[in-house]
Short mmCIF file of N, CA and C in Angstrom, two decimals:
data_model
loop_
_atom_site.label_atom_id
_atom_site.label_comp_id
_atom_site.label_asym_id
_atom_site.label_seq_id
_atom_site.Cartn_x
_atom_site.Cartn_y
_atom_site.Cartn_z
N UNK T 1274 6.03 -12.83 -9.57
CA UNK T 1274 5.48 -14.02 -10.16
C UNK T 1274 3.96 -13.98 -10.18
N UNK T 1275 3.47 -13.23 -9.30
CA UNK T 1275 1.67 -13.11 -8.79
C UNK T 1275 1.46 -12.66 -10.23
N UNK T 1276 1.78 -11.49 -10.49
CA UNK T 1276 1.83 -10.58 -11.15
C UNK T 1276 1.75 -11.32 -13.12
N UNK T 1277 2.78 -11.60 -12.90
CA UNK T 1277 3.01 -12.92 -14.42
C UNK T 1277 1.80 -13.91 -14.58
N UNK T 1278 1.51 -14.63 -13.46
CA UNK T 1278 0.75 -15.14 -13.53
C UNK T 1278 -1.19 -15.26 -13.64
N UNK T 1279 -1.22 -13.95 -13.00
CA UNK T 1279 -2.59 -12.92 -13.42
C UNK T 1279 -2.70 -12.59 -14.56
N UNK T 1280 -1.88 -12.39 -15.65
CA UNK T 1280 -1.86 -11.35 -16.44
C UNK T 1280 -1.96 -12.93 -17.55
N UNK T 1281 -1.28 -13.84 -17.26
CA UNK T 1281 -1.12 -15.36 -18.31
C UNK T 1281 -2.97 -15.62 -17.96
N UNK T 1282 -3.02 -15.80 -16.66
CA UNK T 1282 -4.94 -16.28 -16.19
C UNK T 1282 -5.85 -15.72 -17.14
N UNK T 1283 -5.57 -13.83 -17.54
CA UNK T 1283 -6.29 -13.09 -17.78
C UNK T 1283 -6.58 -13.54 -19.12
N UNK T 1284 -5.49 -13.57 -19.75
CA UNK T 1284 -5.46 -13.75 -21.27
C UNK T 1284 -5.89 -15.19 -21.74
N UNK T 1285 -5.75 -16.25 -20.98
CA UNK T 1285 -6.50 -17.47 -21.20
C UNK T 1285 -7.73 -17.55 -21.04
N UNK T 1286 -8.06 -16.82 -20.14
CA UNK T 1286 -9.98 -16.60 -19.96
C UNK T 1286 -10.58 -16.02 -21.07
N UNK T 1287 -9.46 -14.90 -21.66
CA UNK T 1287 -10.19 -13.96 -22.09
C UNK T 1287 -9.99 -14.77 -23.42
N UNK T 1288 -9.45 -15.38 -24.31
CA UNK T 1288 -9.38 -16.15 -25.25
C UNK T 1288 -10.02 -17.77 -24.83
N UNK T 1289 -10.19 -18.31 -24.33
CA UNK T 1289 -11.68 -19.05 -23.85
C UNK T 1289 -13.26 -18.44 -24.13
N UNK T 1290 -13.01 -17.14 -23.58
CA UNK T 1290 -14.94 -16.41 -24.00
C UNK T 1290 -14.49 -14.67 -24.23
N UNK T 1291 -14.04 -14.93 -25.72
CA UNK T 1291 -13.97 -13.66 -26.59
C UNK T 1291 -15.01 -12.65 -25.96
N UNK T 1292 -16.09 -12.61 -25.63
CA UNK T 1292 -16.66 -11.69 -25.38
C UNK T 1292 -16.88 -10.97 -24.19
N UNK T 1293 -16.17 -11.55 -23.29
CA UNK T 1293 -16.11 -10.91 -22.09
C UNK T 1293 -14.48 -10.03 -21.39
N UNK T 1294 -15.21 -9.11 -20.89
CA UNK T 1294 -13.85 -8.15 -21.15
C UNK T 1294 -12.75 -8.00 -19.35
N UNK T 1295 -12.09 -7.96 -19.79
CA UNK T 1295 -11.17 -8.38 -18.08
C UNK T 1295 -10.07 -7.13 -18.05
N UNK T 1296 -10.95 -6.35 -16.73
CA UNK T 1296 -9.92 -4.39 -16.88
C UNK T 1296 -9.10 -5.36 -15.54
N UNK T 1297 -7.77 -4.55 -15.68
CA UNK T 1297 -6.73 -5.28 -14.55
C UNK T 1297 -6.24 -3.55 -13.90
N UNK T 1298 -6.83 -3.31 -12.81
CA UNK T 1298 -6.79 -1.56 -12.47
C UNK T 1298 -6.18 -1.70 -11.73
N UNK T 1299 -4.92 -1.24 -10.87
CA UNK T 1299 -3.55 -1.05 -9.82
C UNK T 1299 -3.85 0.14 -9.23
N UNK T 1300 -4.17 0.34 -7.64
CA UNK T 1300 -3.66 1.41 -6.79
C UNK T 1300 -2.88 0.66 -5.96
N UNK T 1301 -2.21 1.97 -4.94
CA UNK T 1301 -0.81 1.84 -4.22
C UNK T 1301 -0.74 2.57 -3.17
N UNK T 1302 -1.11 2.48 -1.98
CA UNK T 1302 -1.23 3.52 -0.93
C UNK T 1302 -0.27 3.07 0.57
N UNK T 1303 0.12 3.81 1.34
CA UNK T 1303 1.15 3.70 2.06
C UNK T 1303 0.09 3.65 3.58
N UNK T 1304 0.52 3.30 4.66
CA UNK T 1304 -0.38 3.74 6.09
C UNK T 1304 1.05 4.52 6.63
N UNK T 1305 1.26 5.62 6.74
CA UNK T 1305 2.51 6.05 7.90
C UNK T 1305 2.29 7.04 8.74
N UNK T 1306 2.25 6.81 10.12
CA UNK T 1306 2.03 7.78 10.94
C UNK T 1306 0.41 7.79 10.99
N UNK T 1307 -0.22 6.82 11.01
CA UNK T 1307 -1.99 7.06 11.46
C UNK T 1307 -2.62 7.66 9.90
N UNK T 1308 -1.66 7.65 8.89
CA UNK T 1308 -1.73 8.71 7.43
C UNK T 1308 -2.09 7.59 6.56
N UNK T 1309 -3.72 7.74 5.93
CA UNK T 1309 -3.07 7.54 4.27
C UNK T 1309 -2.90 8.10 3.25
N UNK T 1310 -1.86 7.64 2.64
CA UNK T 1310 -0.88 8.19 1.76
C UNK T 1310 -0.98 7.37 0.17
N UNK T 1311 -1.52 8.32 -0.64
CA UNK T 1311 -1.70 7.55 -2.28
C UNK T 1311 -0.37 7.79 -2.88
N UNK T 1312 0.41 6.36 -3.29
CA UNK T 1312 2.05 6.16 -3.78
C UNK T 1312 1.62 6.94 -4.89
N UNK T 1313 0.73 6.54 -6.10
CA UNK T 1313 0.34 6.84 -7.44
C UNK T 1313 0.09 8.60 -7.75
N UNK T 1314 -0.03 9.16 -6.75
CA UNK T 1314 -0.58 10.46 -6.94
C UNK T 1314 1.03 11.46 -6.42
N UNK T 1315 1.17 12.08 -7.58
CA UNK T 1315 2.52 13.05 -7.10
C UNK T 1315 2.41 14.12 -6.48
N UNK T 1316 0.92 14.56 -5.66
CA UNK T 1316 1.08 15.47 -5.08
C UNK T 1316 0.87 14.98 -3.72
N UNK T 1317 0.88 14.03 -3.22
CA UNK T 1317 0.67 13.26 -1.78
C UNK T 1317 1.83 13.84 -1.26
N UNK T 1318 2.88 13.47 -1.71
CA UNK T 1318 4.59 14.01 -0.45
C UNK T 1318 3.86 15.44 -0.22
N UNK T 1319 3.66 16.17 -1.24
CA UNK T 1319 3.40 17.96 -0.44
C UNK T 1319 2.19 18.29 0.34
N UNK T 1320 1.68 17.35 0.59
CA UNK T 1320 -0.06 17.20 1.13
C UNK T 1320 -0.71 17.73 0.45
N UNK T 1321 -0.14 18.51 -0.60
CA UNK T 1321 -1.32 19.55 -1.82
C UNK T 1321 -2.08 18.50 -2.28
N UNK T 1322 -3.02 17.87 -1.82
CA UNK T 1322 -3.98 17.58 -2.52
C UNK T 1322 -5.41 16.58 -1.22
N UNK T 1323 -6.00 15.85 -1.56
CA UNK T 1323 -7.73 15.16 -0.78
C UNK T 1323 -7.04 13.60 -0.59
N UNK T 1324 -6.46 13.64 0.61
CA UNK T 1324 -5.63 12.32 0.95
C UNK T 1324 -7.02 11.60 0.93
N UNK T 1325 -6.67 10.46 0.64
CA UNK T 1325 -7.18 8.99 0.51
C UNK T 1325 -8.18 8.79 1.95
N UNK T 1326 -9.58 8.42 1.89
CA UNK T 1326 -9.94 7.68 3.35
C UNK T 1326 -10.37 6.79 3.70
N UNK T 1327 -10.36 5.90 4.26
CA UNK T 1327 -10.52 4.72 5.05
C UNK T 1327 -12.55 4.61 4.94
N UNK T 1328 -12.98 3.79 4.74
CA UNK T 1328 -14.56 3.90 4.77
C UNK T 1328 -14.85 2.41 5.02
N UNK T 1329 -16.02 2.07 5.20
CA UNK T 1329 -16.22 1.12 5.85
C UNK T 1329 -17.86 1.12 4.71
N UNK T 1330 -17.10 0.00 3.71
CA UNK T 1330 -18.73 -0.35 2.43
C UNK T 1330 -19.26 -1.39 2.87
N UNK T 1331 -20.65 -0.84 2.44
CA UNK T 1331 -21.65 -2.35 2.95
C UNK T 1331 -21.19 -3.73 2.36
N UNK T 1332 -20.85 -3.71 1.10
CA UNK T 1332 -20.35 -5.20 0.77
C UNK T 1332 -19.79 -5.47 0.79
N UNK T 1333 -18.00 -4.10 0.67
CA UNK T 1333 -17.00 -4.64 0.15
C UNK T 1333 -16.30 -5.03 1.71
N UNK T 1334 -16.44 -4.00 2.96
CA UNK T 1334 -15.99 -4.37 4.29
C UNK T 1334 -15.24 -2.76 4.29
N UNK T 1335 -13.98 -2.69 4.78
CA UNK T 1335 -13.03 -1.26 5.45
C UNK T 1335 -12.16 -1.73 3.97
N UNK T 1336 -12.71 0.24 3.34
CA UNK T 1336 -11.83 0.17 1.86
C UNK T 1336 -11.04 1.72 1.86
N UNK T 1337 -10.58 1.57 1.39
CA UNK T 1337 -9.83 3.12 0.93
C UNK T 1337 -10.41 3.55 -0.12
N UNK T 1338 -10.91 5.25 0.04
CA UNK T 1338 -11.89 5.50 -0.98
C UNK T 1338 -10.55 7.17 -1.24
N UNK T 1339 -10.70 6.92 -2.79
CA UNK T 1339 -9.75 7.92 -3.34
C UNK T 1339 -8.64 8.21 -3.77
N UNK T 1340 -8.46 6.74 -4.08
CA UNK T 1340 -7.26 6.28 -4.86
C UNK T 1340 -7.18 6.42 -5.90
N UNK T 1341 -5.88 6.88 -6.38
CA UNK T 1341 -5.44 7.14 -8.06
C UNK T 1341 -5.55 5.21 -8.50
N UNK T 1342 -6.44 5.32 -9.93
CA UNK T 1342 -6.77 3.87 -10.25
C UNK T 1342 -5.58 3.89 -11.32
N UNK T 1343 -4.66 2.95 -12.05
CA UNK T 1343 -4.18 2.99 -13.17
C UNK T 1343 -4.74 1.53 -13.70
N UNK T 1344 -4.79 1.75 -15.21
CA UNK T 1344 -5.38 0.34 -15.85
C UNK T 1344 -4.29 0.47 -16.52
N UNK T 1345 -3.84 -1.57 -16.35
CA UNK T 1345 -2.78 -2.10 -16.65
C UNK T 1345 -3.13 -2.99 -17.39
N UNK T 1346 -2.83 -2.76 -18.85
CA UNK T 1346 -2.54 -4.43 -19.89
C UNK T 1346 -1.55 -5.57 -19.68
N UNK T 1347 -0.60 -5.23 -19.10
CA UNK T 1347 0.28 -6.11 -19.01
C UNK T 1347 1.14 -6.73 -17.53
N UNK T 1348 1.88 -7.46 -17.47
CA UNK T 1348 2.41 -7.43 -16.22
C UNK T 1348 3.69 -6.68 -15.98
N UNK T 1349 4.44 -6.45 -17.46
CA UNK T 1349 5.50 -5.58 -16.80
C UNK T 1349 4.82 -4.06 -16.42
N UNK T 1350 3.95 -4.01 -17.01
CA UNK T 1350 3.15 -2.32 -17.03
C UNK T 1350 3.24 -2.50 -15.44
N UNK T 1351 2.62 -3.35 -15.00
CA UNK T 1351 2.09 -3.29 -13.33
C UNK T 1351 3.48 -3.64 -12.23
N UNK T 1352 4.81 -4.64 -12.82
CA UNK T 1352 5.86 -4.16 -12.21
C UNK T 1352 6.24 -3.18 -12.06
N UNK T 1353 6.22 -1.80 -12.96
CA UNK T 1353 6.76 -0.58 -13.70
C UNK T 1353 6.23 -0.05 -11.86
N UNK T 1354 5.06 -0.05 -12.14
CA UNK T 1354 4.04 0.82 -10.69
C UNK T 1354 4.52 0.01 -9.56
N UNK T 1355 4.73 -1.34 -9.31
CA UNK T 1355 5.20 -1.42 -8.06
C UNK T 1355 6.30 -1.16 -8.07
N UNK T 1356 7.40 -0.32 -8.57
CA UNK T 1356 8.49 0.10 -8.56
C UNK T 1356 8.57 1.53 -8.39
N UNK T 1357 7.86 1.66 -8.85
CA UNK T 1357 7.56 3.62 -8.89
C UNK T 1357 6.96 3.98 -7.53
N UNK T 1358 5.77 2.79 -7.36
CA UNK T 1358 5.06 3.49 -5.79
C UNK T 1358 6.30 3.40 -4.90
N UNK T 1359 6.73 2.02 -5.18
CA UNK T 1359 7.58 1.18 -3.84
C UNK T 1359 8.76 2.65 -3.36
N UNK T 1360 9.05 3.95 -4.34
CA UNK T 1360 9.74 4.22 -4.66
C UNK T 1360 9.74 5.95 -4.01
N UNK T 1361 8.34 5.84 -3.78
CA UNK T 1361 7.58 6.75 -3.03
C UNK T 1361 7.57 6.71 -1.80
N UNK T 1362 7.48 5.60 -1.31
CA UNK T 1362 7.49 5.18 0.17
C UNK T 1362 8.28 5.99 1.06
N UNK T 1363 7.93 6.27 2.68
CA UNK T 1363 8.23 6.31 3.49
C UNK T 1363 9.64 6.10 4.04
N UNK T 1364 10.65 6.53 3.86
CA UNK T 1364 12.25 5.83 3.94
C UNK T 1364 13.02 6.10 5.33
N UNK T 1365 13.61 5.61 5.99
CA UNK T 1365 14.95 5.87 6.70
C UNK T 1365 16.04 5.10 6.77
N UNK T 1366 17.08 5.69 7.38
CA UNK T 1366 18.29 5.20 7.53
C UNK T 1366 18.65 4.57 9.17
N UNK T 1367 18.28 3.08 8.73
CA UNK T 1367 18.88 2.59 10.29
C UNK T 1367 19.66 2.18 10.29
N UNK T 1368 20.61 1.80 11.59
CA UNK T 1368 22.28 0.92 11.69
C UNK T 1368 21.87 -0.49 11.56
N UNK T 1369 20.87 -0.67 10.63
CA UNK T 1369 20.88 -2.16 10.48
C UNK T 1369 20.71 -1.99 8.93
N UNK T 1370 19.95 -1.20 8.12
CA UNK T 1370 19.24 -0.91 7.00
C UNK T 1370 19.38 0.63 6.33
N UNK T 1371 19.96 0.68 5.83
CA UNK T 1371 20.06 1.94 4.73
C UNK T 1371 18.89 2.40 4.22
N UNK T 1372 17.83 1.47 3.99
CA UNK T 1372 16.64 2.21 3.25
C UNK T 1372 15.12 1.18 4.03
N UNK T 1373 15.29 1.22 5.38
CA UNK T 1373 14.29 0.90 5.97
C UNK T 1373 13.16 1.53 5.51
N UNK T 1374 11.78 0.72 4.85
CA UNK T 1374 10.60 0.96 4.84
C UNK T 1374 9.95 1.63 6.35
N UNK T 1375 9.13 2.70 6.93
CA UNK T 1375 8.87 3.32 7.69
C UNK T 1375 8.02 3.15 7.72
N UNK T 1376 7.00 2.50 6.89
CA UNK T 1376 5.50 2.57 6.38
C UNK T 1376 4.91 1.44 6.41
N UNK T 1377 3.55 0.90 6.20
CA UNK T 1377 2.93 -0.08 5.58
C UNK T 1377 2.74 0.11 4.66
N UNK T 1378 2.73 -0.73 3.21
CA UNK T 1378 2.53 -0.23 1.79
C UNK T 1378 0.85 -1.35 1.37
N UNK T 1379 0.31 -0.80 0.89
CA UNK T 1379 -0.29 -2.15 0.03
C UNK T 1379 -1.02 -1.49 -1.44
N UNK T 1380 -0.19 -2.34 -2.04
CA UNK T 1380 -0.42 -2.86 -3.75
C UNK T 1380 -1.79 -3.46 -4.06
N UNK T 1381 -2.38 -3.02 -4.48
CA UNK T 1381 -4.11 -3.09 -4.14
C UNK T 1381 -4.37 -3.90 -6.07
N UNK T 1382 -4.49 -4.85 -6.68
CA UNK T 1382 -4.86 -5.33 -7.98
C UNK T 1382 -6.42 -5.28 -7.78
N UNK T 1383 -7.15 -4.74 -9.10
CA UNK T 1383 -8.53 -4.61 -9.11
C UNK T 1383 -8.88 -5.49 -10.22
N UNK T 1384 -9.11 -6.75 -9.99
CA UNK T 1384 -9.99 -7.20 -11.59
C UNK T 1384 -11.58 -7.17 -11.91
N UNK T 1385 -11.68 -6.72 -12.91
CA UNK T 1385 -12.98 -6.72 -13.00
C UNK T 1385 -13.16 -7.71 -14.76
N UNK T 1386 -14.13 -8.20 -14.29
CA UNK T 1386 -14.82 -9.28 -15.50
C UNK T 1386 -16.32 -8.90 -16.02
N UNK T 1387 -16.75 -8.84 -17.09
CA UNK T 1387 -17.55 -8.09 -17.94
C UNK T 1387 -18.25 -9.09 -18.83
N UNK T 1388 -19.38 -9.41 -18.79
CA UNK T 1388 -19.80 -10.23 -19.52
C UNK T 1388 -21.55 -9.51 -20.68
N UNK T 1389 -21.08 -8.87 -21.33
CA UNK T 1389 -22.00 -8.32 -21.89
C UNK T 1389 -23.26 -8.99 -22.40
N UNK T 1390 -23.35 -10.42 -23.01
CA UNK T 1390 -24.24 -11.42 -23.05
C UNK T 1390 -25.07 -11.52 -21.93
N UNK T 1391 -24.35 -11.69 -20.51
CA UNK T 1391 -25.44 -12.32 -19.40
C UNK T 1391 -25.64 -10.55 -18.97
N UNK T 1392 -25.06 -9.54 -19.38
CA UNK T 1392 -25.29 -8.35 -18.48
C UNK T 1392 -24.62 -8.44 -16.93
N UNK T 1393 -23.83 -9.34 -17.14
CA UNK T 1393 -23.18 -9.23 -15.39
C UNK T 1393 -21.57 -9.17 -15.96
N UNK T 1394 -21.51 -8.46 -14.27
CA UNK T 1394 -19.92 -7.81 -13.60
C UNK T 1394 -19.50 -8.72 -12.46
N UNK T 1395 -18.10 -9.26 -12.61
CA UNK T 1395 -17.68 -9.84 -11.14
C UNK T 1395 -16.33 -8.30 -10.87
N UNK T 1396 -16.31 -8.42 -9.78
CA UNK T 1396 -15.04 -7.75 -9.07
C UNK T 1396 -14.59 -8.48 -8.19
N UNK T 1397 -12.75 -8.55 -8.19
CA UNK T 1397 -12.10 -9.04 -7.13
C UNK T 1397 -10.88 -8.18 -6.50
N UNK T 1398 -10.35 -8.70 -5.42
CA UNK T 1398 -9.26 -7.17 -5.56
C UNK T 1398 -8.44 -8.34 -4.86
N UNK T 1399 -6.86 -8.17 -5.10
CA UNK T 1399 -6.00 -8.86 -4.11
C UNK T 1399 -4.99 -7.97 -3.76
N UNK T 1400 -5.20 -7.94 -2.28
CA UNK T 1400 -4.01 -6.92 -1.85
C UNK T 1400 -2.82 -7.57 -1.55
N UNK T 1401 -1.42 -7.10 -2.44
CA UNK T 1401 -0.04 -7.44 -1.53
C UNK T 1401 0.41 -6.08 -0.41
N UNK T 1402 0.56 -6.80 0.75
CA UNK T 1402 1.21 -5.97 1.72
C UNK T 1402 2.33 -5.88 2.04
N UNK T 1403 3.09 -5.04 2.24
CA UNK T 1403 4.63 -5.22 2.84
C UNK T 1403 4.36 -4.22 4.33
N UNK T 1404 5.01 -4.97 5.42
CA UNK T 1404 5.06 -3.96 6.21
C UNK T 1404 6.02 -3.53 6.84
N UNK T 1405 6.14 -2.28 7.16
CA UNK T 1405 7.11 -1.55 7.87
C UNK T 1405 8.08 -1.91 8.44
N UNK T 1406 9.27 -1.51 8.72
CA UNK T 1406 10.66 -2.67 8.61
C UNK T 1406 10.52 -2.84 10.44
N UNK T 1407 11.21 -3.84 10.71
CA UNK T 1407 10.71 -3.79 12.23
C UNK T 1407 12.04 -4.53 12.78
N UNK T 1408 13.58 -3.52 12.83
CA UNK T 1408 14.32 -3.75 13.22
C UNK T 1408 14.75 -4.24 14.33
N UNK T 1409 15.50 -5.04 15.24
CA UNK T 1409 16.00 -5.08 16.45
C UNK T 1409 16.26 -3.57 17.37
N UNK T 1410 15.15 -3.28 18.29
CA UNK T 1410 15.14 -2.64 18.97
C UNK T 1410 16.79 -1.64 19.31
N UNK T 1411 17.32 -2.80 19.67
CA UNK T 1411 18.56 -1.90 20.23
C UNK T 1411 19.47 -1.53 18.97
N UNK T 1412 19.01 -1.90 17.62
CA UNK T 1412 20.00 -1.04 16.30
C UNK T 1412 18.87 0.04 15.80
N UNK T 1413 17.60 0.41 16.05
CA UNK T 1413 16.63 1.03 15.61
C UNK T 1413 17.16 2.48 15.62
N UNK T 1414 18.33 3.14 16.36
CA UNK T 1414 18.48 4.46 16.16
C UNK T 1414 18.91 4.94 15.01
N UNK T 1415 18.68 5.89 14.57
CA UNK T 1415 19.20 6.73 13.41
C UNK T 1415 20.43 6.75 13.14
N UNK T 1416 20.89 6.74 11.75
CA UNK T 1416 22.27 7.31 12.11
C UNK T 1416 21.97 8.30 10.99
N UNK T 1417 20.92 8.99 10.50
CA UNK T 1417 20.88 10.15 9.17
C UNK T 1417 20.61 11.00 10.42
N UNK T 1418 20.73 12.85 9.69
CA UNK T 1418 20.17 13.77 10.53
C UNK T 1418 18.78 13.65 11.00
N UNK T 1419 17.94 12.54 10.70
CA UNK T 1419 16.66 12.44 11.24
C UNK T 1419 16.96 11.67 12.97
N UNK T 1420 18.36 11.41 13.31
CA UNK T 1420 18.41 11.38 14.69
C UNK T 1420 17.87 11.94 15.59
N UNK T 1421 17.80 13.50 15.72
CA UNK T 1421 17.36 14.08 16.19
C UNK T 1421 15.93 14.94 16.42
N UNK T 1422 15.54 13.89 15.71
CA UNK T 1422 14.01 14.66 15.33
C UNK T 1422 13.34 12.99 16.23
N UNK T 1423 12.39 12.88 16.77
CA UNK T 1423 11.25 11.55 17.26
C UNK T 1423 10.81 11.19 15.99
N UNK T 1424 10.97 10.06 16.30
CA UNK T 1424 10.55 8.80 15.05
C UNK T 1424 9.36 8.39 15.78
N UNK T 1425 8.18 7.17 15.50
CA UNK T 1425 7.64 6.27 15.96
C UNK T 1425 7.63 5.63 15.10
N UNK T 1426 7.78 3.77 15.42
CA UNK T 1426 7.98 2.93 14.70
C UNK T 1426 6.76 1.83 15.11
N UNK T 1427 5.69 1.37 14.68
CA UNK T 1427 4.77 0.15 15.23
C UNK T 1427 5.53 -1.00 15.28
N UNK T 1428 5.42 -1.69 16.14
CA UNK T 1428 5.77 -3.17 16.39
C UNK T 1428 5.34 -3.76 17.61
N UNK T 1429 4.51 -4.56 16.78
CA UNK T 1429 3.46 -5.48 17.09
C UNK T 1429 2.62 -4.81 18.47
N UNK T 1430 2.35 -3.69 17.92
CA UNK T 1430 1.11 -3.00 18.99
C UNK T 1430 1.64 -2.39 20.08
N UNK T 1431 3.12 -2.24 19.76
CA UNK T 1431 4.04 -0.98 20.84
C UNK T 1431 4.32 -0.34 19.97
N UNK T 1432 4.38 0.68 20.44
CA UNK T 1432 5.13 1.75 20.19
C UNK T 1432 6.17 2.02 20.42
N UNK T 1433 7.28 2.40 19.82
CA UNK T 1433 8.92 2.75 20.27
C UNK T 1433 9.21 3.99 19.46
N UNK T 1434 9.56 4.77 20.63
CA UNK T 1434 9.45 6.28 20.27
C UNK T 1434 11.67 6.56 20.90
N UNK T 1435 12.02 6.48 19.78
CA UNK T 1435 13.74 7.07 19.71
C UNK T 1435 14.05 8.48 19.67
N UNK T 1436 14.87 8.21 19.78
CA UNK T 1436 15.80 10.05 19.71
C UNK T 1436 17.36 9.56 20.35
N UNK T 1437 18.06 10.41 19.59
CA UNK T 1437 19.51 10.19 19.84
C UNK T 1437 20.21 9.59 21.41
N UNK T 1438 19.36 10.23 22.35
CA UNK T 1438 19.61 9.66 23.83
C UNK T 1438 18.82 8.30 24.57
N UNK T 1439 18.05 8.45 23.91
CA UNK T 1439 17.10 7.23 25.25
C UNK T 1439 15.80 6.49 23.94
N UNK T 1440 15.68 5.71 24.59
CA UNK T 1440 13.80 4.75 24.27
C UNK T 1440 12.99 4.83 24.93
N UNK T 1441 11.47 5.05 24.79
CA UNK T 1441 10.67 4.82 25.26
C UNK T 1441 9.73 4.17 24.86
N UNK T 1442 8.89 3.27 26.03
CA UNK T 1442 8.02 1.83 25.18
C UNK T 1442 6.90 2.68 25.60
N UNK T 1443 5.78 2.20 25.17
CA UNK T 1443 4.63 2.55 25.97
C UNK T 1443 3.55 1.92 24.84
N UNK T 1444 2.02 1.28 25.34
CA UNK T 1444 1.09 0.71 24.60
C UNK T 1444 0.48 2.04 24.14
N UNK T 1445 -0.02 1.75 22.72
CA UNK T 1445 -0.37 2.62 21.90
C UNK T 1445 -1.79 2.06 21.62
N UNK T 1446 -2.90 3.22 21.44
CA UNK T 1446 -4.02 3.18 20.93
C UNK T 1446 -3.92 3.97 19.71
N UNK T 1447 -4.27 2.90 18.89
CA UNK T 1447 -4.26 2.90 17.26
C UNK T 1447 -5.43 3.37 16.67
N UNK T 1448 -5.57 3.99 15.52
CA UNK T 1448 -6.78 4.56 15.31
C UNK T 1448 -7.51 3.26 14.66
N UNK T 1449 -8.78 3.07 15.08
CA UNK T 1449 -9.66 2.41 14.46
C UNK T 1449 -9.59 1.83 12.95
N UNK T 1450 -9.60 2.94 12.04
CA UNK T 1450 -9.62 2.59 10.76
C UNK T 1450 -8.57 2.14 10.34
N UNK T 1451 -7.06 2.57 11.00
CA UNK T 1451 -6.00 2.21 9.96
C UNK T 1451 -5.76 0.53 10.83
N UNK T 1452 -6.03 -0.07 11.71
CA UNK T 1452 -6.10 -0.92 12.43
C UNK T 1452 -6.81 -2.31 12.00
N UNK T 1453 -8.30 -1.60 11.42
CA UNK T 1453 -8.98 -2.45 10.66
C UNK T 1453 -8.72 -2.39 8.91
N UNK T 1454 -8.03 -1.85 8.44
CA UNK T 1454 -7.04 -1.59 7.54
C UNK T 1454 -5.94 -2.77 7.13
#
């Protein structure tokens, strides 16, 4: 509905003052494992490529610099991408959830407004977040062959580290950037 409704805003402004121009730009990046991860870019799963980094801009605050940008006319265009990134994501199989999110995702909207008369630019960005599925502890084990391999799952600033036999809790120090992230 965000989405519908940006795209109705855009087009009423922009038919209010013909001359000013309104780009609607979409990135999509994942946090998993201390990692960021660009949804939009198809070579992220193989690491073949200059992962995304965390930076800290004088005006804008802690941004992700190196994101695949896509410019979107419309709102189904920009459902299309939150379906495709969403789609990219981080996955497992828990005994509560078949396709548990593993990840933090955020859907990053870039508007920018253009006013060639006054010579000025506004920028805004609104991030949607989803975060990482955060099952009941005691159904959190695997039931795919990723049983046997260590998971870590964040919740709420523990750590819970599984494997087919046992749990372990323990407080976790988080890296800085993906924290202020």
């Amino acid at each position: 509905r965000l989405v519908d409704d940006l795209f109705l805003a855009s087009k009423g402004l922009q038919n209010k003052h013909p001359t000013r121009r309104i780009v609607i730009e979409c990135m999509f990046f994942e946090i998993y494992n201390e990692k960021v991860r660009d949804l939009f870019n198809k070579k992220s799963k193989s690491g073949d490529y200059d992962a995304p980094r965390i930076r800290q801009h004088p005006t804008r605050g802690v941004m992700v610099e190196g994101l695949m940008r896509k410019e979107v006319e419309d709102a189904e265009t920009a459902k299309r991408l939150i379906e495709k990134g969403t789609n990219e994501r981080a996955m497992a199989e828990t005994k509560m959830n078949a396709h548990s999110s593993r990840s933090h995702a955020i859907f990053q909207i870039c508007i920018t407004q253009k006013d060639p008369l006054k010579g000025t630019q506004k920028t805004s960005f609104i991030n949607l977040v989803d975060l990482a599925g955060s099952e009941k502890i005691s159904c959190l084990l695997y039931t795919s062959d990723a049983a046997d391999e260590e998971d870590s799952v964040d919740l709420g600033g523990r750590r819970i580290i599984t494997n087919k036999n046992n749990i372990h809790k323990y407080k976790v120090r988080r890296s800085v950037e993906t924290t202020q992230l």
